[in-house]
Coordinates of C-alpha atoms in Angstrom, one line a residue:
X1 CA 0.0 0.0 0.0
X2 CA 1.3 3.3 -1.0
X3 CA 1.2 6.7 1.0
X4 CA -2.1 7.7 -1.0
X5 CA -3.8 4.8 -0.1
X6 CA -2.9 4.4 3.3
X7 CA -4.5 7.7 4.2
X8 CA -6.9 7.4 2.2
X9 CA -8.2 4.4 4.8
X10 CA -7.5 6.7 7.5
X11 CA -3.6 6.9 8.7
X12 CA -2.5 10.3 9.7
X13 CA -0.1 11.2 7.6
X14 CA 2.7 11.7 10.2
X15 CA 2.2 7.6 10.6
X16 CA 2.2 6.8 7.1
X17 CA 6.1 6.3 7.4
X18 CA 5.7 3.7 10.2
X19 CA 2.7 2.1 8.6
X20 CA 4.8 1.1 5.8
X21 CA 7.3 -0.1 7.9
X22 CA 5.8 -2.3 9.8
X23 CA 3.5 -3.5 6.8
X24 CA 7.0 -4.4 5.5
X25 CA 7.6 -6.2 8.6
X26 CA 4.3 -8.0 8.6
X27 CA 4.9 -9.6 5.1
X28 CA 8.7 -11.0 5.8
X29 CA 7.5 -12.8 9.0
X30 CA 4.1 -13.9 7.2
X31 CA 1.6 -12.2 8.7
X32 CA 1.0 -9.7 6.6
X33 CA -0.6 -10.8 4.0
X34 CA 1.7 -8.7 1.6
X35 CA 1.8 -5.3 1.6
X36 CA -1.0 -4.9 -0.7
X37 CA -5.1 -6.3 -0.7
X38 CA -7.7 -6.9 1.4
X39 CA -6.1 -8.6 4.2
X40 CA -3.3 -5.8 4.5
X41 CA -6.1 -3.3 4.7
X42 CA -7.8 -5.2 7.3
X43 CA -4.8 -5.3 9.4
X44 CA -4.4 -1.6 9.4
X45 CA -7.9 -0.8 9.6
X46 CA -8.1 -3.0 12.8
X47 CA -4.8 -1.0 14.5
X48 CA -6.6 2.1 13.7
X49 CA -10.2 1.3 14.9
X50 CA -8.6 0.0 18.6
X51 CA -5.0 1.5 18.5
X52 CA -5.1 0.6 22.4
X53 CA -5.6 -3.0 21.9
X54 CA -2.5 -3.5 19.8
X55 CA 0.1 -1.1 22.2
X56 CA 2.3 -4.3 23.5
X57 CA 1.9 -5.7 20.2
X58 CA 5.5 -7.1 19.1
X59 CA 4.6 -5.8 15.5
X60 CA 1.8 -3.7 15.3
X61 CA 2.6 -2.1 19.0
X62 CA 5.0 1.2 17.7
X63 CA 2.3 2.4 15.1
X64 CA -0.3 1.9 18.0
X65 CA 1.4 4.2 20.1
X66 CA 2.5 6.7 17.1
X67 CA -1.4 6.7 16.1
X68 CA -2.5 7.5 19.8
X69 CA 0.5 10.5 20.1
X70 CA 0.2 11.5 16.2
X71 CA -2.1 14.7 17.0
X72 CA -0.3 15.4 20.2
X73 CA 1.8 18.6 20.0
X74 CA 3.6 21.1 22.4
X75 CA 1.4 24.0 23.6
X76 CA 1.5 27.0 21.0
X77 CA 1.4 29.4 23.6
X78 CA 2.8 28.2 27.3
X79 CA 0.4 28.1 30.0
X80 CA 1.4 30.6 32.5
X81 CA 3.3 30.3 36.1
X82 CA 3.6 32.1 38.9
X83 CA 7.0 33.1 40.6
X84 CA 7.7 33.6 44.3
X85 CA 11.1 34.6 45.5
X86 CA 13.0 36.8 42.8
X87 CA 16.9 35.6 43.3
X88 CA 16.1 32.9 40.3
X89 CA 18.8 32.7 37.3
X90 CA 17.0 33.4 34.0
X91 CA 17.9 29.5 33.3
X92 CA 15.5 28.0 35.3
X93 CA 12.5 30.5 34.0
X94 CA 13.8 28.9 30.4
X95 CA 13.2 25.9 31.7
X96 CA 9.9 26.4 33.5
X97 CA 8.4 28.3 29.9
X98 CA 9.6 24.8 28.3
X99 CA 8.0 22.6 30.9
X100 CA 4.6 24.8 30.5
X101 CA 4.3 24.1 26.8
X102 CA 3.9 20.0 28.0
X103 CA 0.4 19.2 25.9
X104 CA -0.7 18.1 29.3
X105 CA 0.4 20.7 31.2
X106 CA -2.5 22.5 33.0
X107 CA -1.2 24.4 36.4
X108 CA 2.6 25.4 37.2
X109 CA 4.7 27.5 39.4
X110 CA 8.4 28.3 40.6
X111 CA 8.9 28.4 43.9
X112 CA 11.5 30.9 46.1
X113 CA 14.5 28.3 46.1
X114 CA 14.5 28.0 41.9
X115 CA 17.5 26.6 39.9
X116 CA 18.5 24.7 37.3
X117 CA 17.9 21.3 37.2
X118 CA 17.3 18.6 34.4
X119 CA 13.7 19.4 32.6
X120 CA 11.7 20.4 35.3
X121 CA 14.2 23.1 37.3
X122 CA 14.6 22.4 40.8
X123 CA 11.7 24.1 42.8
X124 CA 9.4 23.7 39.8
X125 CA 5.4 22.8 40.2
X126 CA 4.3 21.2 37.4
X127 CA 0.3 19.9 37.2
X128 CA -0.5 17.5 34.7
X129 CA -4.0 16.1 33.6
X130 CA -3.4 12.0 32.6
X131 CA 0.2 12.3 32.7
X132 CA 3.7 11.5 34.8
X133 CA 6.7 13.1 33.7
X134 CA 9.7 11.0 35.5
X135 CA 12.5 14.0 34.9
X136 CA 9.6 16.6 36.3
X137 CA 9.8 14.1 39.2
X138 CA 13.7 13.6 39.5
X139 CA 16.3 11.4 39.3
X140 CA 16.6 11.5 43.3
X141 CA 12.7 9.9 44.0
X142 CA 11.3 11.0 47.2
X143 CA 14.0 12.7 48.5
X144 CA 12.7 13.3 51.6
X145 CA 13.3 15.8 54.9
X146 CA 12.7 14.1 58.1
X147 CA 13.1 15.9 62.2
X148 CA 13.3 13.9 65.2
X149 CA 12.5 15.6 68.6
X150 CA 14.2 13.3 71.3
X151 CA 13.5 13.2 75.1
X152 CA 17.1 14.7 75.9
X153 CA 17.9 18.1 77.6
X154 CA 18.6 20.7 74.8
X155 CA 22.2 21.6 76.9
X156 CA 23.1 18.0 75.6
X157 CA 24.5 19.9 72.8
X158 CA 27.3 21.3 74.8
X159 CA 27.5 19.3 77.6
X160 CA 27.2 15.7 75.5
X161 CA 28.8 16.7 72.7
X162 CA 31.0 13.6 72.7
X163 CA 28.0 11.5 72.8
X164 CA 25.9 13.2 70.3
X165 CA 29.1 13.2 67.5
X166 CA 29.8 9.6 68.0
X167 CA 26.3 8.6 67.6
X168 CA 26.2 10.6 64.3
X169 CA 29.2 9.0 63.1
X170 CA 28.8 5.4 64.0
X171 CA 25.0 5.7 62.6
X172 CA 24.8 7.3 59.5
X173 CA 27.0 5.9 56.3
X174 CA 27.5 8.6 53.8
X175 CA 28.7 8.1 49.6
X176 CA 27.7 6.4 46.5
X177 CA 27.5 3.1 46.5
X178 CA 28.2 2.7 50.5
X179 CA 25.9 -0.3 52.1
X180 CA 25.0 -1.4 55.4
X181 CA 26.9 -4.4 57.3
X182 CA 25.4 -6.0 58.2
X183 CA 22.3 -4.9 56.6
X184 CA 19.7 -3.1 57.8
X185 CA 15.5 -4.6 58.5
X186 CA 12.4 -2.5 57.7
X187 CA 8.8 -3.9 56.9
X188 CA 9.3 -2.0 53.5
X189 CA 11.4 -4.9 52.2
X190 CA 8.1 -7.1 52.4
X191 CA 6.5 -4.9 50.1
X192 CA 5.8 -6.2 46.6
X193 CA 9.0 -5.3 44.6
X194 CA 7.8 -7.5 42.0
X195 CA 5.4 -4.6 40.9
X196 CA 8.1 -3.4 37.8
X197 CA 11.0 -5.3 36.2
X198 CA 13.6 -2.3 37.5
X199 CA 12.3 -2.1 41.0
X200 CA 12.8 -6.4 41.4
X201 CA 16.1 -6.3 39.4
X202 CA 17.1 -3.1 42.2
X203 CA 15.3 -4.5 45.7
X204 CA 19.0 -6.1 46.7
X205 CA 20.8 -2.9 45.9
X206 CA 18.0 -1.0 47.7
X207 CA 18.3 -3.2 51.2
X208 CA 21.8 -2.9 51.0
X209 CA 21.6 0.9 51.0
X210 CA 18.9 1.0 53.5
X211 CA 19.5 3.4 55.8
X212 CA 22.3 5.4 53.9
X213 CA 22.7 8.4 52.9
X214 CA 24.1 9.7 49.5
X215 CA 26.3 12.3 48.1
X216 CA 26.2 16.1 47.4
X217 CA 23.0 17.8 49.6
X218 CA 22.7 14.5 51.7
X219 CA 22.8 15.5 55.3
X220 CA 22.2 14.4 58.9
X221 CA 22.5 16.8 61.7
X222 CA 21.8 17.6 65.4
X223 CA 20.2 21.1 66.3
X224 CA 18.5 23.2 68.5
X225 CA 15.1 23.1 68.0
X226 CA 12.9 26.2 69.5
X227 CA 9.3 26.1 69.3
X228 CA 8.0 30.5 70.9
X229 CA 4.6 28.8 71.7
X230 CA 3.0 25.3 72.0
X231 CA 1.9 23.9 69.0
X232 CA -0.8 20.8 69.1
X233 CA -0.2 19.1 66.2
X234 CA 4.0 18.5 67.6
X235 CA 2.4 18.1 70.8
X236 CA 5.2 20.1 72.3
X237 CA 5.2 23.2 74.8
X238 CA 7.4 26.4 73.5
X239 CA 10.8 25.9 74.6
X240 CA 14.1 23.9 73.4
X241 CA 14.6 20.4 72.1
X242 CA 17.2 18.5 71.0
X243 CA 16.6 17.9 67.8
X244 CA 17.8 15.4 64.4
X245 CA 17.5 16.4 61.2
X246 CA 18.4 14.2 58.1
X247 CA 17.9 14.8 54.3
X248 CA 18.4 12.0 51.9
X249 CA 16.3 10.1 49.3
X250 CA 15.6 6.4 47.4
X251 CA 19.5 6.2 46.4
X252 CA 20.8 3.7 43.9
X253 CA 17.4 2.3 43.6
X254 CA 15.3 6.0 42.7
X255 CA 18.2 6.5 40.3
X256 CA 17.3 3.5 38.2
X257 CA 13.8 3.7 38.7
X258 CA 14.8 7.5 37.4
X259 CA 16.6 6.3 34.3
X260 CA 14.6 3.8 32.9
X261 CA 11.1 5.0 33.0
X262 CA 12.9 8.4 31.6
X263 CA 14.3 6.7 28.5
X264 CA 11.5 5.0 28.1
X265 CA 9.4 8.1 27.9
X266 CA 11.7 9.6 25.9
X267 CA 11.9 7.1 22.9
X268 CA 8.1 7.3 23.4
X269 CA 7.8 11.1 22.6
X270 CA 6.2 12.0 19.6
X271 CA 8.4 13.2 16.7
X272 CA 6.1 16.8 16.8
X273 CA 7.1 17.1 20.8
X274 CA 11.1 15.8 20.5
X275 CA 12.3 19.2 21.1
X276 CA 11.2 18.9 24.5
X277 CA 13.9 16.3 25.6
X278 CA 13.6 15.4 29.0
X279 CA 10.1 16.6 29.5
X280 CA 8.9 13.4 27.9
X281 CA 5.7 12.1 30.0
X282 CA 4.1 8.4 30.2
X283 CA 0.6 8.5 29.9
X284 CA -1.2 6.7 33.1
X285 CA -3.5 5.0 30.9
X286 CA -0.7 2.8 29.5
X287 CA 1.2 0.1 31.3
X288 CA 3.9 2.5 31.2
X289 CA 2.9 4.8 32.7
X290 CA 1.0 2.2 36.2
X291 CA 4.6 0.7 36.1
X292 CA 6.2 3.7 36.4
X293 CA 3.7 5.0 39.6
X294 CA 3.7 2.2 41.2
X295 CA 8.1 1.9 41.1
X296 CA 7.9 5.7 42.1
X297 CA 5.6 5.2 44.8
X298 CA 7.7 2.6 46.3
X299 CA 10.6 4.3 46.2
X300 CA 9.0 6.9 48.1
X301 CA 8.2 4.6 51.1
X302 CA 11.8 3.3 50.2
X303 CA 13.3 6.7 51.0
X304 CA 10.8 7.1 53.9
X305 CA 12.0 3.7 55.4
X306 CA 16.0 5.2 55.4
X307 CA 15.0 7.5 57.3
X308 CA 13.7 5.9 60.1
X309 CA 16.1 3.6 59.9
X310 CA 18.6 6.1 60.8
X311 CA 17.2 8.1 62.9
X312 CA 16.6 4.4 65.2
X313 CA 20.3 4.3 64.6
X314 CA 21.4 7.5 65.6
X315 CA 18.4 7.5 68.7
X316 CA 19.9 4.1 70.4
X317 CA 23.7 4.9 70.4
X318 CA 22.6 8.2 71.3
X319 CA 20.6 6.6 74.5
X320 CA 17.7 9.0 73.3
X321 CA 14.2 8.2 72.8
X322 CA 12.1 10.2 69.9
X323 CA 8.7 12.1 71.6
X324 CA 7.3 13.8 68.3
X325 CA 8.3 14.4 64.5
X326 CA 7.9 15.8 61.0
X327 CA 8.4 14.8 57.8
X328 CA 8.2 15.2 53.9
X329 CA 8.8 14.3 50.2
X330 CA 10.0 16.5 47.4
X331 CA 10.8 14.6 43.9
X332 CA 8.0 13.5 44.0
X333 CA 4.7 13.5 42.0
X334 CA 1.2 13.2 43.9
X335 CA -2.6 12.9 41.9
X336 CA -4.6 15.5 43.7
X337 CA -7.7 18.0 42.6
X338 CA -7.0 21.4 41.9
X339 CA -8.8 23.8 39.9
X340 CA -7.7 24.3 36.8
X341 CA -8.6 27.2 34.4
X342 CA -11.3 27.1 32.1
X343 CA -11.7 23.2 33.2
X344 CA -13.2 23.3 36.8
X345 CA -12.1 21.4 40.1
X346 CA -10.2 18.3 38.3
X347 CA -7.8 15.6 39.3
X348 CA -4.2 16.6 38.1
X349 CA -0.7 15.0 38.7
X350 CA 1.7 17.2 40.7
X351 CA 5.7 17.1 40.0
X352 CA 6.9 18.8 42.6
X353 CA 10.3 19.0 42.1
X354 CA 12.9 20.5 44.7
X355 CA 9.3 21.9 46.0
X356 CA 7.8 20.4 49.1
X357 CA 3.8 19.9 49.5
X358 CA 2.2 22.7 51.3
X359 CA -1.9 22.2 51.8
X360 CA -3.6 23.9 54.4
X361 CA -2.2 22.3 57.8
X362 CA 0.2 20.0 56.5
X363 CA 3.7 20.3 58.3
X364 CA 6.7 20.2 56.9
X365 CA 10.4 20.6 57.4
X366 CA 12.8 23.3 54.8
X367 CA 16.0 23.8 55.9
X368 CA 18.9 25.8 55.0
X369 CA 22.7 25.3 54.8
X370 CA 24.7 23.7 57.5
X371 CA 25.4 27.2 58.9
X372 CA 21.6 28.5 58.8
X373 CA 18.1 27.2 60.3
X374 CA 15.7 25.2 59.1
X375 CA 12.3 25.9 59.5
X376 CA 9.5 23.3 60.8
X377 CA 6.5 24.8 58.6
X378 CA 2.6 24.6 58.6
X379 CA 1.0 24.8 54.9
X380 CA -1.2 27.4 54.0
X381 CA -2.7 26.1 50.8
X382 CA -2.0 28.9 48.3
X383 CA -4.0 27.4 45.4
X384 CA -1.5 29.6 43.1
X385 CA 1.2 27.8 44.2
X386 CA -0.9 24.4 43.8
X387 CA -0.4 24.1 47.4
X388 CA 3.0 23.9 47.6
X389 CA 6.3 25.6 48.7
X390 CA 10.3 26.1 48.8
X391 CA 12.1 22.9 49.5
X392 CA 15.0 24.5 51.0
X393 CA 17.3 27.5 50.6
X394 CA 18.2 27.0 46.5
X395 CA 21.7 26.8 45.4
X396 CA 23.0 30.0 44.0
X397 CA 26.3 28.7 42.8
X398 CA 27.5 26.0 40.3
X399 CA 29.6 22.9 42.3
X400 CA 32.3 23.6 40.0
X401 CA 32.3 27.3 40.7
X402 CA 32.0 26.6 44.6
X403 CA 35.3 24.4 44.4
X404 CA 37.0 27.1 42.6
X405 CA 35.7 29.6 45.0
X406 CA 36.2 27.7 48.4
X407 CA 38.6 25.9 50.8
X408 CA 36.1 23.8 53.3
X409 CA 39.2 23.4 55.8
X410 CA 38.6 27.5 56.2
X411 CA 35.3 27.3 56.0
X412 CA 35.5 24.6 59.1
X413 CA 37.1 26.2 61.1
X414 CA 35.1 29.6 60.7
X415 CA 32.2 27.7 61.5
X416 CA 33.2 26.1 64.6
X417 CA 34.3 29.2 66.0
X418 CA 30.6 29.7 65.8
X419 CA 29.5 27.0 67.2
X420 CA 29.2 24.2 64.6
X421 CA 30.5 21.3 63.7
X422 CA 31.3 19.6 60.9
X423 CA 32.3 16.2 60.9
X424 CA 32.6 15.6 56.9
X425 CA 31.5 17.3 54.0
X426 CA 33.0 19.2 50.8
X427 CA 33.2 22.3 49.9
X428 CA 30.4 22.4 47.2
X429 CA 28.4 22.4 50.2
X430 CA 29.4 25.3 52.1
X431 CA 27.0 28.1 53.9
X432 CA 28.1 30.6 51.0
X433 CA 26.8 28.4 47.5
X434 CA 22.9 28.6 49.2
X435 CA 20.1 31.9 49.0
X436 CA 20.0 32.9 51.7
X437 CA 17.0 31.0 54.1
X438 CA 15.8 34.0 55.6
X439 CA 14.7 35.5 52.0
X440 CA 13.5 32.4 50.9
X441 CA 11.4 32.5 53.2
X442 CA 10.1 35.3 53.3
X443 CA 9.5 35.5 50.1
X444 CA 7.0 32.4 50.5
X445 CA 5.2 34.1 53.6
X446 CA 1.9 33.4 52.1
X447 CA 2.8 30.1 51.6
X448 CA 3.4 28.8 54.5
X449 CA 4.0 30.0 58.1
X450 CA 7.0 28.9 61.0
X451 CA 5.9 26.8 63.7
X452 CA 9.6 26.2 65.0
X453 CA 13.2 26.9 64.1
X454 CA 16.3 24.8 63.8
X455 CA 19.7 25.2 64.2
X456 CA 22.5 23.2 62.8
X457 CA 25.3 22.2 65.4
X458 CA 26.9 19.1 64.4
X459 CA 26.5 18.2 60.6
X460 CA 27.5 15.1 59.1
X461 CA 27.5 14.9 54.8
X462 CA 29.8 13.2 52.4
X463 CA 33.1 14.2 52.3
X464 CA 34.8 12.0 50.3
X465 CA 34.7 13.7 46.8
X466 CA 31.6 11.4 45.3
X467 CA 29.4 12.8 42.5
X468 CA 26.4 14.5 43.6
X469 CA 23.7 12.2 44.5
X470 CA 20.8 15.0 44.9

């Protein structure tokens, strides 16, 4: 069948190319009928009557899927996003203006902590109707904050110091690649890893990372928590706490999950919507697209699982018991109803990533550098913001350029003059390549408000040199 003929039973014409090809297919293995007649007419009549019915088809499956993306096409004119924060590198708005021309695209925003990242910028909000971008999500799933109030006296700080840097060292594991021995337990490991091919092939690599943390951002810290009044929900009088504060994600694990369902997106992108690279989506009507939920969704109570596992470790060599805590995913993507212009209250899919949910009364944890609080939130639930806010300060300076710029012996030592210590980290890392907190935050006043504050005084990151994990 020629091009003529072929659209003149209906193929779009951008298909015509694949329909022909796989025709050609279809005849050398025998089940074609030819390329011309009745029966080769029947076969592409019957992929373009059900296109859905032949998408895992071993022949007829790629011009299933070209039919159902043929009239897809990026948005003429980008839907439009609003900014908080103004200390945003012109990058990331080039980025955000891409991710708003997504044919699914139907709600966005840019939070105070903005910068470039890979497709989605970091502290993008992306809402999508029917559709799961995995780069809008992140290579680092769930990366997640998580605070621990314990039952010791604040004045530990000082006058356990010892204590309180020995537990941190001998509980927390730090680098890429680094594993537990022996290895760690948590009732996640009895979930269903089965659910996707990546997420069985990865569930050994993911139990012997439990409980460790990776490279570049990864952190786990002590502080001073102060709360100026009671709050019910922490179930905690004003006053000072000794506090825990880690920041790490799904590891080696997220990263595959990350890379797989990416490339797979991508060499499912439409030839009318290539130019937007790593923005490629899986629809969630396709197998592709459930696999690729249901992998992301356990990695989030993957990442949520570290976590607790080291803040157990940390606790017990500490001889401290937890009495109240907050935590929270960003890198993540959630199905939630918004209201979306012209279309009414609807059920959307929110990338939120580098941006941390914020809906009315949910709490929350965004912290700053190792040298600057972080601050337990409460959610206001801004609908312009589609609920959400800053996940932390924002970097305002390249790694590279932060290794050129500084020594983190220097930077050590200034800090502990002030009262901090840092038992590893590099100097991509330091106080001075972050916004600062304090504008971030109030630049996102109507976003959320403080319930408590929390001050860094003994950090523990990776210092050996490893690629940046975050």
């Amino acid at each position: 069948m020629n091009r003529k003929q072929l659209q003149k039973i209906g193929v779009p014409p951008r298909c015509v190319k694949i329909a022909t090809q796989t025709l050609s297919r279809a005849a050398q293995q025998g089940t074609g009928f030819g390329l011309k007649g009745k029966q080769a007419k029947e076969l592409i009549a019957g992929v373009l009557d059900s296109p859905a019915t032949y998408l895992h088809d071993p022949l007829w499956g790629e011009f299933a899927r070209e039919l159902m993306t043929a009239d897809i096409e990026p948005q003429s004119e980008p839907i439009e996003y609003q900014t908080w924060g103004d200390e945003i590198d012109p990058g990331a708005h080039a980025q955000m203006r891409d991710a708003c021309r997504v044919p699914s695209a139907v709600g966005a925003a840019l939070m105070p902590d903005a910068h470039i990242g890979y497709g989605l910028p970091i502290g993008g909000v992306l809402a999508c109707e029917g559709a799961v971008i995995p780069y809008a999500v992140g290579v680092d799933i769930a990366c997640r904050m998580k605070l621990s109030v314990l039952d010791m006296p604040a004045d530990a700080l000082t006058k356990r110091r010892n204590l309180l840097e020995e537990a941190l060292m001998g509980g927390t594991k730090f680098g890429v690649g680094v594993e537990h021995k022996p290895r760690q337990r948590h009732e996640v490991l009895d979930r269903d890893w089965k659910v996707t091919h990546i997420t069985h092939q990865k569930k050994d690599t993911a139990w012997k990372q439990l409980g460790t943390s990776g490279s570049g951002n990864h952190f786990v810290e002590f502080g001073l928590l102060t709360l100026a009044e009671r709050d019910e929900d922490l179930n905690l009088d004003a006053g000072e706490y000794l506090a825990l504060l880690s920041h790490s994600g799904s590891r080696g694990a997220g990263a595959a999950v990350c890379n797989y369902y990416s490339q797979m997106a991508q060499r499912m992108l439409p030839e009318s919507c290539k130019e937007l690279g790593r923005l490629a989506w899986l629809s969630l009507d396709t197998e592709e697209g459930q696999d690729y939920w249901a992998a992301m969704n356990l990695m989030g109570e993957y990442a949520a699982a570290s976590h607790a596992v080291i803040h157990r470790l940390v606790a017990k060599l500490a001889g401290a018991k937890v009495i109240a805590g907050v935590e929270n995913h960003h890198n993540f993507a959630w199905k939630e109803f918004h209201d979306v212009p012209g279309m009414g209250r609807r059920e959307v899919v929110v990338h939120r990533k580098g941006a941390t949910p914020a809906a009315a009364g949910e709490l929350g944890v965004i912290p700053g550098s190792m040298a600057d609080p972080a601050f337990v939130v409460r959610g206001r639930g801004n609908p312009q913001s589609l609920t959400s806010a800053s996940h932390g300060a924002g970097r305002r300076m390249s790694r590279k350029k932060a290794k050129d710029t500084y020594r983190f012996n220097a930077v050590k030592t200034d800090l502990a003059k002030k009262g901090i210590t840092v038992l590893a980290a590099g100097s991509d890392e330091v106080p001075g390549v972050y916004k600062d907190i304090r504008q971030v935050m109030a630049a996102q006043e109507d976003l959320v408000e403080v319930v408590a504050q929390f001050d860094p005084k003994i950090v523990r990151m990776c210092g050996d040199g490893s690629k940046a994990e975050d």
